[in-house]
Short mmCIF file of C-alpha atoms and ligand atoms in Angstrom, two decimals:
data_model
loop_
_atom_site.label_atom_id
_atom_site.label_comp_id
_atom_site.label_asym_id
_atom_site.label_seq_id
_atom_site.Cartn_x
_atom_site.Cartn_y
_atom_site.Cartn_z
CA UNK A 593 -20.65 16.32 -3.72
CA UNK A 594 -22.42 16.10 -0.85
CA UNK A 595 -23.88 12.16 -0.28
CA UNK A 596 -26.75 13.62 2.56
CA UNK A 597 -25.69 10.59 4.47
CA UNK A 598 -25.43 12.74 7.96
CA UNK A 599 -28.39 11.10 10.06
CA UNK A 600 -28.86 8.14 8.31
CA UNK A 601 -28.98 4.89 10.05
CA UNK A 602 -26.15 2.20 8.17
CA UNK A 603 -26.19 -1.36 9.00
CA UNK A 604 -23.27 -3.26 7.59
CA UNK A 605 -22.68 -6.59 8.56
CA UNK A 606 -18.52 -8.25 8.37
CA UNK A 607 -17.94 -4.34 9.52
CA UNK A 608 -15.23 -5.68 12.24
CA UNK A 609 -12.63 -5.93 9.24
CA UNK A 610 -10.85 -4.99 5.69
CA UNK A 611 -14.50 -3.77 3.31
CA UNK A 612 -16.82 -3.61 5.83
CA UNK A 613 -14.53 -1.69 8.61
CA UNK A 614 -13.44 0.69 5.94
CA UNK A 615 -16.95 1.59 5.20
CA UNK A 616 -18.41 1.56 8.75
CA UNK A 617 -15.59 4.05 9.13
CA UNK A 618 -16.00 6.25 6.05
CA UNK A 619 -20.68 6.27 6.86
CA UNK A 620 -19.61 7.42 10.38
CA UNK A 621 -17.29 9.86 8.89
CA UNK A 622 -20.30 11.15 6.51
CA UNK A 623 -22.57 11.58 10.02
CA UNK A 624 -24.41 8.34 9.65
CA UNK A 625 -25.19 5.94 12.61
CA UNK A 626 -23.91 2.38 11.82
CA UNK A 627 -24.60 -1.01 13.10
CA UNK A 628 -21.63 -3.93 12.42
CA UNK A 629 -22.15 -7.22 13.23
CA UNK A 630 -19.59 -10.32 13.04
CA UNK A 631 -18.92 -13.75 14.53
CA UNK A 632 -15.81 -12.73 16.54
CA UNK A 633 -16.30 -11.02 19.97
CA UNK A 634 -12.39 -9.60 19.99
CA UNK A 635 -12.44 -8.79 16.22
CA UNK A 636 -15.79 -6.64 17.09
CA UNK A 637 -14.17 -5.21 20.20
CA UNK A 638 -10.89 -4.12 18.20
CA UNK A 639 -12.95 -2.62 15.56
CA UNK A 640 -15.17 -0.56 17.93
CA UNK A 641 -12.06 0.96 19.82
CA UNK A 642 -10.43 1.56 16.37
CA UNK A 643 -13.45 3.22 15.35
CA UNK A 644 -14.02 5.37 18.76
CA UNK A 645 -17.16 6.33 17.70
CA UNK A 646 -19.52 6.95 20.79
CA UNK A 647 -22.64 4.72 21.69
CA UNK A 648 -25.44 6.60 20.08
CA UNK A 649 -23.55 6.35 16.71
CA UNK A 650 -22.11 3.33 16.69
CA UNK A 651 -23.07 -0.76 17.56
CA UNK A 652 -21.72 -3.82 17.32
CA UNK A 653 -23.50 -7.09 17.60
CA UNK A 654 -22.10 -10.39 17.32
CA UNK A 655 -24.29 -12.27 14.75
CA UNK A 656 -23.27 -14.82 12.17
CA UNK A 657 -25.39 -14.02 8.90
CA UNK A 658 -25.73 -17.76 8.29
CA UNK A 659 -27.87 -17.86 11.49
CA UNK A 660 -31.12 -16.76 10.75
CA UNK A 661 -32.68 -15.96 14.14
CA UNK A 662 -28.85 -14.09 15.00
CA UNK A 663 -30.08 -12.30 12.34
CA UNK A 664 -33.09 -11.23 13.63
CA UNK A 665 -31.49 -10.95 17.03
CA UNK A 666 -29.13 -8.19 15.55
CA UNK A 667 -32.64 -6.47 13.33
CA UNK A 668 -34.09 -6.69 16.90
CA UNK A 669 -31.02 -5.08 18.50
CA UNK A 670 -30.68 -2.20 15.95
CA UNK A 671 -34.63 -1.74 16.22
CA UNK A 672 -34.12 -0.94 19.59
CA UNK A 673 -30.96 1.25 19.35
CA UNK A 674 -33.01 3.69 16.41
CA UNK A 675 -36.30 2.09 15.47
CA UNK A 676 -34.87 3.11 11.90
CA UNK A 677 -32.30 1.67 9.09
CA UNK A 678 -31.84 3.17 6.07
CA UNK A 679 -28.94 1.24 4.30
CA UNK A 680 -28.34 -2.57 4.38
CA UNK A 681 -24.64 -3.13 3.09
CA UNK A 682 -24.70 -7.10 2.79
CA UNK A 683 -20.44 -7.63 2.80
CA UNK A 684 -20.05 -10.35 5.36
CA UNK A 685 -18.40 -13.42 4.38
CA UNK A 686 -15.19 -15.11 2.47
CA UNK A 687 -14.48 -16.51 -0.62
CA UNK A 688 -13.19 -20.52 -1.02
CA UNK A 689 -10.61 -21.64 -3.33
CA UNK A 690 -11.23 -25.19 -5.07
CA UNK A 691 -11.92 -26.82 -7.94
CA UNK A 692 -14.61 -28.94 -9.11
CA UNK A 693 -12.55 -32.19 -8.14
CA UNK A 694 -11.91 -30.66 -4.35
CA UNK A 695 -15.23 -29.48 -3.79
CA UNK A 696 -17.56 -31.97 -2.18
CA UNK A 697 -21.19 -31.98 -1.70
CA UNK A 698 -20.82 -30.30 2.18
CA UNK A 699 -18.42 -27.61 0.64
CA UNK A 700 -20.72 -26.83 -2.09
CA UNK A 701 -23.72 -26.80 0.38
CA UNK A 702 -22.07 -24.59 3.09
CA UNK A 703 -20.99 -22.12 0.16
CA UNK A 704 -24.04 -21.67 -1.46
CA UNK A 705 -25.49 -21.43 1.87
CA UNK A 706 -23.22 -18.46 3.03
CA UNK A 707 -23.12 -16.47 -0.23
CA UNK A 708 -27.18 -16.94 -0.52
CA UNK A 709 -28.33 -16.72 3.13
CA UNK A 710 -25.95 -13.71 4.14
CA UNK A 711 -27.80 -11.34 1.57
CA UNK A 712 -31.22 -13.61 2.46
CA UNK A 713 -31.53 -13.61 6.18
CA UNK A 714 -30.54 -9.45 6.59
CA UNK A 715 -33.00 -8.38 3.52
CA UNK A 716 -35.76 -9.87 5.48
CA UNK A 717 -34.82 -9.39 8.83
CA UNK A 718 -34.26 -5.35 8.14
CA UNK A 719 -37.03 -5.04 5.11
CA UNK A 720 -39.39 -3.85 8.09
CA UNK A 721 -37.15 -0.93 9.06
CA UNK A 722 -35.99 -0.02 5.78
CA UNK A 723 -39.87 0.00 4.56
CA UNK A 724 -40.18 2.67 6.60
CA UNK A 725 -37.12 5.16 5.22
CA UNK A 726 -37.75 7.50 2.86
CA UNK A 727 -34.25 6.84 1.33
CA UNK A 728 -33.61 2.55 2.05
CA UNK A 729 -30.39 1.09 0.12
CA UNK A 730 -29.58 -1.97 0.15
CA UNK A 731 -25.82 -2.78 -1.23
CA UNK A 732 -24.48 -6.28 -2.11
CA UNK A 733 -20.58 -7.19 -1.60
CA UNK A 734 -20.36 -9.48 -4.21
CA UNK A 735 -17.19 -10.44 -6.53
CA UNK A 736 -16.42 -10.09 -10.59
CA UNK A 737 -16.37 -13.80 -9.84
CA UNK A 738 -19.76 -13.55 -10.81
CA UNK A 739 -19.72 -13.26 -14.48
CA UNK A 740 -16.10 -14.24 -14.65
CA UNK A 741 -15.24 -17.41 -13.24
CA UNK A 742 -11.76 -18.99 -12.11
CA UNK A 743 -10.47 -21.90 -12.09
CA UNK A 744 -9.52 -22.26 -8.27
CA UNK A 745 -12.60 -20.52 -7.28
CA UNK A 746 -15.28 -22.77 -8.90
CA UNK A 747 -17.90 -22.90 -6.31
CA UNK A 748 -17.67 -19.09 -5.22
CA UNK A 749 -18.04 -18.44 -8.72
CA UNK A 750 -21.09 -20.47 -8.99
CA UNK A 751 -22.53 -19.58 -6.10
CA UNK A 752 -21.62 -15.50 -6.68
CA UNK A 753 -23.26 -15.81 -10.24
CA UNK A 754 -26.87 -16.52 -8.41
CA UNK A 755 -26.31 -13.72 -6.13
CA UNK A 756 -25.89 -11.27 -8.95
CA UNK A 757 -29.20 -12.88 -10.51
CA UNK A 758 -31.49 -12.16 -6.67
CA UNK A 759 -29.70 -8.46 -6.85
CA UNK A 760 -31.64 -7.75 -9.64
CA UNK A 761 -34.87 -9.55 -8.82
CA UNK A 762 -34.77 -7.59 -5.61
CA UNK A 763 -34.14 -4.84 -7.20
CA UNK A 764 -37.14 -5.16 -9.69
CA UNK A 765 -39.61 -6.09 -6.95
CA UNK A 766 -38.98 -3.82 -4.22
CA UNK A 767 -39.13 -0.32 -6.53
CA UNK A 768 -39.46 1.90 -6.33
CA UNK A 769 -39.12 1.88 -2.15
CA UNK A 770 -35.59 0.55 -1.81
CA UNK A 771 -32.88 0.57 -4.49
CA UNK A 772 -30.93 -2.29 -4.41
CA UNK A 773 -27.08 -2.64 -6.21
CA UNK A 774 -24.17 -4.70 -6.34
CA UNK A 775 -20.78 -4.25 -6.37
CA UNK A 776 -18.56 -6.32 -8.14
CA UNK A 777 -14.93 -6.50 -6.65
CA UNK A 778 -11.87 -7.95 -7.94
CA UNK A 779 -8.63 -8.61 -5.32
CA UNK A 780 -8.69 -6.15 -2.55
CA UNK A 781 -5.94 -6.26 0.08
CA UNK A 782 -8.40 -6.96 2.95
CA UNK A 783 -8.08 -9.97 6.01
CA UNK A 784 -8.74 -12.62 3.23
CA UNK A 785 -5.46 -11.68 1.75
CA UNK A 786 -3.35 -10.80 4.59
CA UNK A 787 -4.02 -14.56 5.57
CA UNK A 788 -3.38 -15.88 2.95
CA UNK A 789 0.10 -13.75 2.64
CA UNK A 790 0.80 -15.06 6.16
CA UNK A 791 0.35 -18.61 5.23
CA UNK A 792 2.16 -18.03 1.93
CA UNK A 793 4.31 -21.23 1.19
CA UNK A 794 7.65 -19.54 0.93
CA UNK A 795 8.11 -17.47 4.50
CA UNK A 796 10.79 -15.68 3.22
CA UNK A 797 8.77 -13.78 0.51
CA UNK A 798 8.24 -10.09 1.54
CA UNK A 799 4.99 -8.52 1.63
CA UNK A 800 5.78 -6.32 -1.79
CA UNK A 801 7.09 -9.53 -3.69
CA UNK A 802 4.35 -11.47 -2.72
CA UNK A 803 1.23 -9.16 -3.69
CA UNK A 804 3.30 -7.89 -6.85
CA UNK A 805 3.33 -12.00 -8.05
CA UNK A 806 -0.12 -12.20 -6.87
CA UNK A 807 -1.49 -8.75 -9.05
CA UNK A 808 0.96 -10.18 -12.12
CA UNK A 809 -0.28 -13.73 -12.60
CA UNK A 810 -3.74 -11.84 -12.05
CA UNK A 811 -2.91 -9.53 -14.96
CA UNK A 812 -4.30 -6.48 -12.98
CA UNK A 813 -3.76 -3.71 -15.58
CA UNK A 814 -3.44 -1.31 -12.23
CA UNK A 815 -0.61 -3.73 -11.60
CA UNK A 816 -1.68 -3.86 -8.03
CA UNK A 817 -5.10 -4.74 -5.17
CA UNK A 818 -7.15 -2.18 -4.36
CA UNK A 819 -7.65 -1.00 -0.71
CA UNK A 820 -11.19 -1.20 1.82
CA UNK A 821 -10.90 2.62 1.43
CA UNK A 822 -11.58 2.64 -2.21
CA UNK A 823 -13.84 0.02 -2.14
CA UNK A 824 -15.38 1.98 0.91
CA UNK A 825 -16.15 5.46 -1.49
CA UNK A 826 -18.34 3.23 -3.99
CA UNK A 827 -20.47 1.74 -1.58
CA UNK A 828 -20.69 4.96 0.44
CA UNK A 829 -21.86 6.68 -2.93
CA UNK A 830 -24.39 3.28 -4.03
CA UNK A 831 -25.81 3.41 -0.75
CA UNK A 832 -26.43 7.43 -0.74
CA UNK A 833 -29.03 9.77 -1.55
CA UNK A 834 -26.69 11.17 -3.99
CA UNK A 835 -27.40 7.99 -6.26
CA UNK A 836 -31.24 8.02 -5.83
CA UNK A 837 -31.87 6.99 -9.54
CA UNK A 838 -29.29 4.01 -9.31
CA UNK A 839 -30.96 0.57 -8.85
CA UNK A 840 -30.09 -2.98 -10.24
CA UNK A 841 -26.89 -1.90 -11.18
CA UNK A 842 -23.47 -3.22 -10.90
CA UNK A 843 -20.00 -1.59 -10.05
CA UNK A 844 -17.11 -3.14 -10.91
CA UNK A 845 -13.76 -2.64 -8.57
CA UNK A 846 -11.59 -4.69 -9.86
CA UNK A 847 -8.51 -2.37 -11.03
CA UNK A 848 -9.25 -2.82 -14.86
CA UNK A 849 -9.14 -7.08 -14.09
CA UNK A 850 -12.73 -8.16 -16.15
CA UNK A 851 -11.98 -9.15 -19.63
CA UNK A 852 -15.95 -9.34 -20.53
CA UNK A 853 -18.03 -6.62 -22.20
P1 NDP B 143 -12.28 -9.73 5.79
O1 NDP B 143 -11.94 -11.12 6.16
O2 NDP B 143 -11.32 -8.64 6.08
O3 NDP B 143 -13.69 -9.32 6.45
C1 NDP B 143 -14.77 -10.20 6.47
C2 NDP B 143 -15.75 -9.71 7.51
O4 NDP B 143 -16.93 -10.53 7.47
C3 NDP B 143 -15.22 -9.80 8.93
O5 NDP B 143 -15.75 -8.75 9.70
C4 NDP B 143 -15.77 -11.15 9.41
O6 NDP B 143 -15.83 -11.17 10.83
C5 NDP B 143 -17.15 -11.10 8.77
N1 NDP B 143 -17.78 -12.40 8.55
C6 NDP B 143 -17.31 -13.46 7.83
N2 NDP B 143 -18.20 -14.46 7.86
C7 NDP B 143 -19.25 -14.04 8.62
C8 NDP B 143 -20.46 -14.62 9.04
N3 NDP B 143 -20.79 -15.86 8.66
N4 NDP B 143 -21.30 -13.90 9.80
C9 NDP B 143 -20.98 -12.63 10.17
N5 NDP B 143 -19.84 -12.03 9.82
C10 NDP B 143 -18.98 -12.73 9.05
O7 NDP B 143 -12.58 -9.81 4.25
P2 NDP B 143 -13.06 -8.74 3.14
O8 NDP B 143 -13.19 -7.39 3.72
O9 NDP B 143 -12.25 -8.94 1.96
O10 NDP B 143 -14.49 -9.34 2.81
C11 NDP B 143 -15.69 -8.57 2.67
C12 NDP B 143 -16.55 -9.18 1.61
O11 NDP B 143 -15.97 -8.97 0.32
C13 NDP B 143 -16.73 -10.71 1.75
O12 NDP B 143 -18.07 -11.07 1.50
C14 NDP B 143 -15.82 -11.25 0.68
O13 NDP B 143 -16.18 -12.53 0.24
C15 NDP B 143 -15.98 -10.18 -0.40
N6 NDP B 143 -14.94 -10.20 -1.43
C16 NDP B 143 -13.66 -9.86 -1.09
C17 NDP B 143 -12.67 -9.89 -2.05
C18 NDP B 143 -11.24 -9.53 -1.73
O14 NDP B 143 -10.37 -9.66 -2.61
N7 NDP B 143 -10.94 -9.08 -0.52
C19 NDP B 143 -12.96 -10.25 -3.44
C20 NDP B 143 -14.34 -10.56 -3.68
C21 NDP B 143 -15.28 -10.52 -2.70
P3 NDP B 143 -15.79 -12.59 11.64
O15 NDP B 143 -14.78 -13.45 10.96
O16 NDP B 143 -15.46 -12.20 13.04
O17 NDP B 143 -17.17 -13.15 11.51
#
């Protein structure tokens, strides 16, 4: 199948790792021109020589999506660099474990802030740009979390549960110009895991013990994470021509993990 993404112009901000660096890699792959953006100057720079993708096809900004005017700063930048963007792939950000009784008011504030404003701030910051293409995606990272909560997660959940609701209202109000989809991941073996696998409790836990216990209490019927890269061929097809009559919908990657219907 051929996803016509060869001249397209991809912004994806959290490219500079796991998700977002998997997909940067797989759209320049496909012949699209892609923008990254992230907090971390080195983690940018590392990603950009991994990548070796030359100038004209490739930028990286540092931006933090929970700063609106960096936002703009980085539309501004990527105006500059093409005057065009055809694909917005929201994916920055992290997930927080707590409960309810952990979770103060400036945790629950910061997280709705980060899973709300890093889809807000880039929609309007690139709407301009992707007005203008005749084939404008816009793809939202978002987590099964969503519709299935868990008990250590409780304000991600929350918080992931309105995003799902603004995909759709997006969706609905800026047809039939941009389509606008979500997907819906379960574990993938991306930064946010490897941390916590290097701050696992018991040091002496290898990396295959410690992500088998972690897909087994999950009760993963693939009996394992996925990787970036197969996360990175769903988003690379949402975001495509290829799915031009797909809008308001909802992928799940998850390995088989969602028990609703
Ligand atoms: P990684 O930690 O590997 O990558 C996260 C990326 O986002 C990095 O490039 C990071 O760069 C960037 N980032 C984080 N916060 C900000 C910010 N405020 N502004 C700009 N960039 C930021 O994790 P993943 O690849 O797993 O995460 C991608 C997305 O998938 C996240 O939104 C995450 O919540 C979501 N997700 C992941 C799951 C998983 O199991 N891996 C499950 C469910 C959802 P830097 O730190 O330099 O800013």
């Amino acid at each position: 199948m051929n996803l016509d993404l060869a001249g397209k112009v991809a912004v994806v901000t959290g490219g500079s790792s796991g998700i977002g660096l998997a997909t940067t890699r797989l759209l320049l792959a496909e012949g699209a021109a892609v923008a990254i953006c992230g907090r971390d100057e080195a983690r940018l720079k590392a990603a950009k020589a991994s990548l070796g993708a030359p100038a004209d096809r490739l930028l990286a900004v540092r931006c933090n999506v929970r700063k609106e005017s960096e936002v703009r700063d980085f539309a501004q930048a990527v105006e500059r660099w093409k005057d065009a963007c055809d694909i917005l792939v929201n994916n920055a950000g992290q997930g927080r474990m707590s409960t309810f009784a952990n979770t103060d008011d400036d945790a629950w504030r910061e997280e709705l802030e980060l899973k709300f404003f890093s889809q807000i701030y880039p929609v309007r910051a690139f709407k301009p740009l992707l007005d203008r293409s005749k084939a404008a995606a816009i793809l939202a990272v978002n987590a099964l979390l969503a519709y299935q909560p868990e008990p250590y997660m409780v304000c991600t959940s929350a918080a992931r549960a309105g995003v799902q609701n603004l995909v759709k209202s997006l969706a609905a109000e800026f047809a039939p110009a941009i389509r606008v989809n979500a997907i819906m991941l379960g574990l993938i073996d991306s930064g946010q895991w490897q941390r916590r696998f290097a701050a696992r409790e018991d040091q002496n836990q290898s990396r295959e013990q410690w992500y088998g216990d972690l897909a087994r209490s999950r009760h993963i019927p693939l009996e394992r994470l996925g990787e970036p890269d197969e996360v990175a061929r769903a988003i690379a097809f949402l975001v495509s021509p290829a799915a031009s009559f797909i809008t308001g919908a909802q992928l799940e990657i998850s390995g088989g993990v969602s028990r609703y219907m």
